[in-house]
């Protein structure tokens, strides 16, 4: 079946602009995660949804970052007033239930470059 | 702060060599340990989820072991092939319903 998809695959923007990154999880998966991988680092947790609600948003670095999942499926990560330090690969993952022991299935990521 | 360490950071082997990597994680509050393989321009691919001390898992030429008491896991690749070239990530979960805490990965390069 279809895996996790993310769009766009690449996004180049200018400092100060607003961007939206989209994630389409595997159909039926209730848990959805956003991670960010900066150069030389492992993926770092941003936010976790269980259904429509954000169960844990403790990884969001500041209030410029926001994510929604209004119908419990597609999720959008929104970044306001982008900064050069936001440049990274943004990964989305979904899992059938609550994560932890469940495999998280990852999308290919969106590479964000802020000039 | 929960930290996951992987070593080595990178290595280069010849086709046919066997190799192994280490993942160290907090031994307290253990829930699960995940291994992923991430090839350039592709999605990270799940290899194993390990939950019990002493677990050993195998998938083709790749296997992994888990020691939760001392907080480490080994990933072994037998007879490396060029297609094994990738970054291998381990990730730790300390309870149900939480996100994974990743190490920085080990980047493997296999020459033919």
PDB file of C-alpha atoms in Angstrom, chain B residues 14-112:
ATOM      1  CA  UNK B  14      35.118  -3.514   1.520  1.00  0.00           C
ATOM      2  CA  UNK B  15      32.473  -5.695  -0.072  1.00  0.00           C
ATOM      3  CA  UNK B  16      32.279  -8.974   1.796  1.00  0.00           C
ATOM      4  CA  UNK B  17      33.491  -7.586   5.135  1.00  0.00           C
ATOM      5  CA  UNK B  18      31.339  -8.052   8.205  1.00  0.00           C
ATOM      6  CA  UNK B  19      30.835  -5.082  10.472  1.00  0.00           C
ATOM      7  CA  UNK B  20      28.988  -3.931  13.551  1.00  0.00           C
ATOM      8  CA  UNK B  21      27.822  -0.686  15.152  1.00  0.00           C
ATOM      9  CA  UNK B  22      26.925   0.255  18.701  1.00  0.00           C
ATOM     10  CA  UNK B  23      23.979   2.155  20.118  1.00  0.00           C
ATOM     11  CA  UNK B  24      24.042   3.255  23.782  1.00  0.00           C
ATOM     12  CA  UNK B  25      20.925   4.454  25.579  1.00  0.00           C
ATOM     13  CA  UNK B  26      19.720   5.116  29.146  1.00  0.00           C
ATOM     14  CA  UNK B  27      19.274   1.775  30.929  1.00  0.00           C
ATOM     15  CA  UNK B  28      16.576   3.151  33.208  1.00  0.00           C
ATOM     16  CA  UNK B  29      12.987   3.623  31.970  1.00  0.00           C
ATOM     17  CA  UNK B  30      13.516   1.468  28.913  1.00  0.00           C
ATOM     18  CA  UNK B  31      10.508   0.767  26.705  1.00  0.00           C
ATOM     19  CA  UNK B  32      11.769  -0.013  23.183  1.00  0.00           C
ATOM     20  CA  UNK B  33      14.755   0.329  20.903  1.00  0.00           C
ATOM     21  CA  UNK B  34      14.368   0.849  17.152  1.00  0.00           C
ATOM     22  CA  UNK B  35      16.881   0.485  14.316  1.00  0.00           C
ATOM     23  CA  UNK B  36      16.397   2.262  10.982  1.00  0.00           C
ATOM     24  CA  UNK B  37      18.332   2.321   7.735  1.00  0.00           C
ATOM     25  CA  UNK B  38      18.304   5.607   5.829  1.00  0.00           C
ATOM     26  CA  UNK B  39      19.559   5.701   2.270  1.00  0.00           C
ATOM     27  CA  UNK B  40      20.146   9.023   0.569  1.00  0.00           C
ATOM     28  CA  UNK B  41      17.000  10.521  -1.000  1.00  0.00           C
ATOM     29  CA  UNK B  42      14.788   7.786   0.482  1.00  0.00           C
ATOM     30  CA  UNK B  43      12.605   7.370   3.553  1.00  0.00           C
ATOM     31  CA  UNK B  44      14.156   5.899   6.695  1.00  0.00           C
ATOM     32  CA  UNK B  45      13.328   2.188   6.614  1.00  0.00           C
ATOM     33  CA  UNK B  46      12.482   0.331   9.798  1.00  0.00           C
ATOM     34  CA  UNK B  47      14.772  -2.643  10.474  1.00  0.00           C
ATOM     35  CA  UNK B  48      13.939  -3.806  13.994  1.00  0.00           C
ATOM     36  CA  UNK B  49      11.930  -2.953  17.093  1.00  0.00           C
ATOM     37  CA  UNK B  50      13.397  -4.561  20.198  1.00  0.00           C
ATOM     38  CA  UNK B  51      11.735  -4.610  23.576  1.00  0.00           C
ATOM     39  CA  UNK B  52      13.120  -7.404  25.760  1.00  0.00           C
ATOM     40  CA  UNK B  53      16.533  -7.750  27.350  1.00  0.00           C
ATOM     41  CA  UNK B  54      18.471 -10.380  25.422  1.00  0.00           C
ATOM     42  CA  UNK B  55      16.383  -9.912  22.268  1.00  0.00           C
ATOM     43  CA  UNK B  56      18.087 -10.931  19.069  1.00  0.00           C
ATOM     44  CA  UNK B  57      16.515 -10.112  15.731  1.00  0.00           C
ATOM     45  CA  UNK B  58      17.583 -10.982  12.216  1.00  0.00           C
ATOM     46  CA  UNK B  59      16.628  -9.797   8.744  1.00  0.00           C
ATOM     47  CA  UNK B  60      18.686 -11.366   5.985  1.00  0.00           C
ATOM     48  CA  UNK B  61      22.339 -10.492   6.584  1.00  0.00           C
ATOM     49  CA  UNK B  62      21.507  -7.927   9.262  1.00  0.00           C
ATOM     50  CA  UNK B  63      20.991  -8.801  12.904  1.00  0.00           C
ATOM     51  CA  UNK B  64      20.729  -6.928  16.180  1.00  0.00           C
ATOM     52  CA  UNK B  65      21.072  -7.672  19.867  1.00  0.00           C
ATOM     53  CA  UNK B  66      19.775  -5.821  22.900  1.00  0.00           C
ATOM     54  CA  UNK B  67      21.064  -5.440  26.472  1.00  0.00           C
ATOM     55  CA  UNK B  68      18.671  -3.271  28.451  1.00  0.00           C
ATOM     56  CA  UNK B  69      20.460  -3.730  31.777  1.00  0.00           C
ATOM     57  CA  UNK B  70      23.634  -2.078  30.541  1.00  0.00           C
ATOM     58  CA  UNK B  71      21.952   0.092  27.914  1.00  0.00           C
ATOM     59  CA  UNK B  72      23.350  -0.957  24.574  1.00  0.00           C
ATOM     60  CA  UNK B  73      22.397  -2.583  21.295  1.00  0.00           C
ATOM     61  CA  UNK B  74      24.608  -3.905  18.530  1.00  0.00           C
ATOM     62  CA  UNK B  75      23.743  -4.034  14.847  1.00  0.00           C
ATOM     63  CA  UNK B  76      25.677  -6.561  12.763  1.00  0.00           C
ATOM     64  CA  UNK B  77      25.963  -6.780   8.987  1.00  0.00           C
ATOM     65  CA  UNK B  78      27.422  -9.986   7.616  1.00  0.00           C
ATOM     66  CA  UNK B  79      29.140  -9.931   4.234  1.00  0.00           C
ATOM     67  CA  UNK B  80      28.548  -6.229   3.474  1.00  0.00           C
ATOM     68  CA  UNK B  81      27.335  -5.328  -0.002  1.00  0.00           C
ATOM     69  CA  UNK B  82      27.445  -1.930  -1.744  1.00  0.00           C
ATOM     70  CA  UNK B  83      23.659  -1.687  -1.379  1.00  0.00           C
ATOM     71  CA  UNK B  84      24.130  -1.729   2.413  1.00  0.00           C
ATOM     72  CA  UNK B  85      25.648   1.755   2.143  1.00  0.00           C
ATOM     73  CA  UNK B  86      23.389   3.990   4.214  1.00  0.00           C
ATOM     74  CA  UNK B  87      23.088   5.739   7.555  1.00  0.00           C
ATOM     75  CA  UNK B  88      21.947   3.427  10.332  1.00  0.00           C
ATOM     76  CA  UNK B  89      19.950   5.135  13.065  1.00  0.00           C
ATOM     77  CA  UNK B  90      18.961   3.793  16.430  1.00  0.00           C
ATOM     78  CA  UNK B  91      16.133   5.335  18.415  1.00  0.00           C
ATOM     79  CA  UNK B  92      15.029   4.882  22.015  1.00  0.00           C
ATOM     80  CA  UNK B  93      11.546   5.043  23.515  1.00  0.00           C
ATOM     81  CA  UNK B  94      11.191   5.377  27.294  1.00  0.00           C
ATOM     82  CA  UNK B  95       7.434   4.849  27.485  1.00  0.00           C
ATOM     83  CA  UNK B  96       4.372   4.190  25.359  1.00  0.00           C
ATOM     84  CA  UNK B  97       2.954   7.073  23.389  1.00  0.00           C
ATOM     85  CA  UNK B  98       6.162   9.050  23.194  1.00  0.00           C
ATOM     86  CA  UNK B  99       8.279  10.096  20.274  1.00  0.00           C
ATOM     87  CA  UNK B 100      11.567   8.396  19.567  1.00  0.00           C
ATOM     88  CA  UNK B 101      14.898   9.798  20.714  1.00  0.00           C
ATOM     89  CA  UNK B 102      17.412   9.267  17.937  1.00  0.00           C
ATOM     90  CA  UNK B 103      21.156   8.931  17.880  1.00  0.00           C
ATOM     91  CA  UNK B 104      23.171  10.759  15.240  1.00  0.00           C
ATOM     92  CA  UNK B 105      23.579   7.602  13.205  1.00  0.00           C
ATOM     93  CA  UNK B 106      26.432   5.563  11.785  1.00  0.00           C
ATOM     94  CA  UNK B 107      27.135   6.139   8.099  1.00  0.00           C
ATOM     95  CA  UNK B 108      28.349   3.007   6.360  1.00  0.00           C
ATOM     96  CA  UNK B 109      30.052   3.036   2.993  1.00  0.00           C
ATOM     97  CA  UNK B 110      30.731  -0.285   1.258  1.00  0.00           C
ATOM     98  CA  UNK B 111      33.131  -0.387  -1.680  1.00  0.00           C
ATOM     99  CA  UNK B 112      33.001  -3.072  -4.356  1.00  0.00           C
TER     100      UNK B 112
END
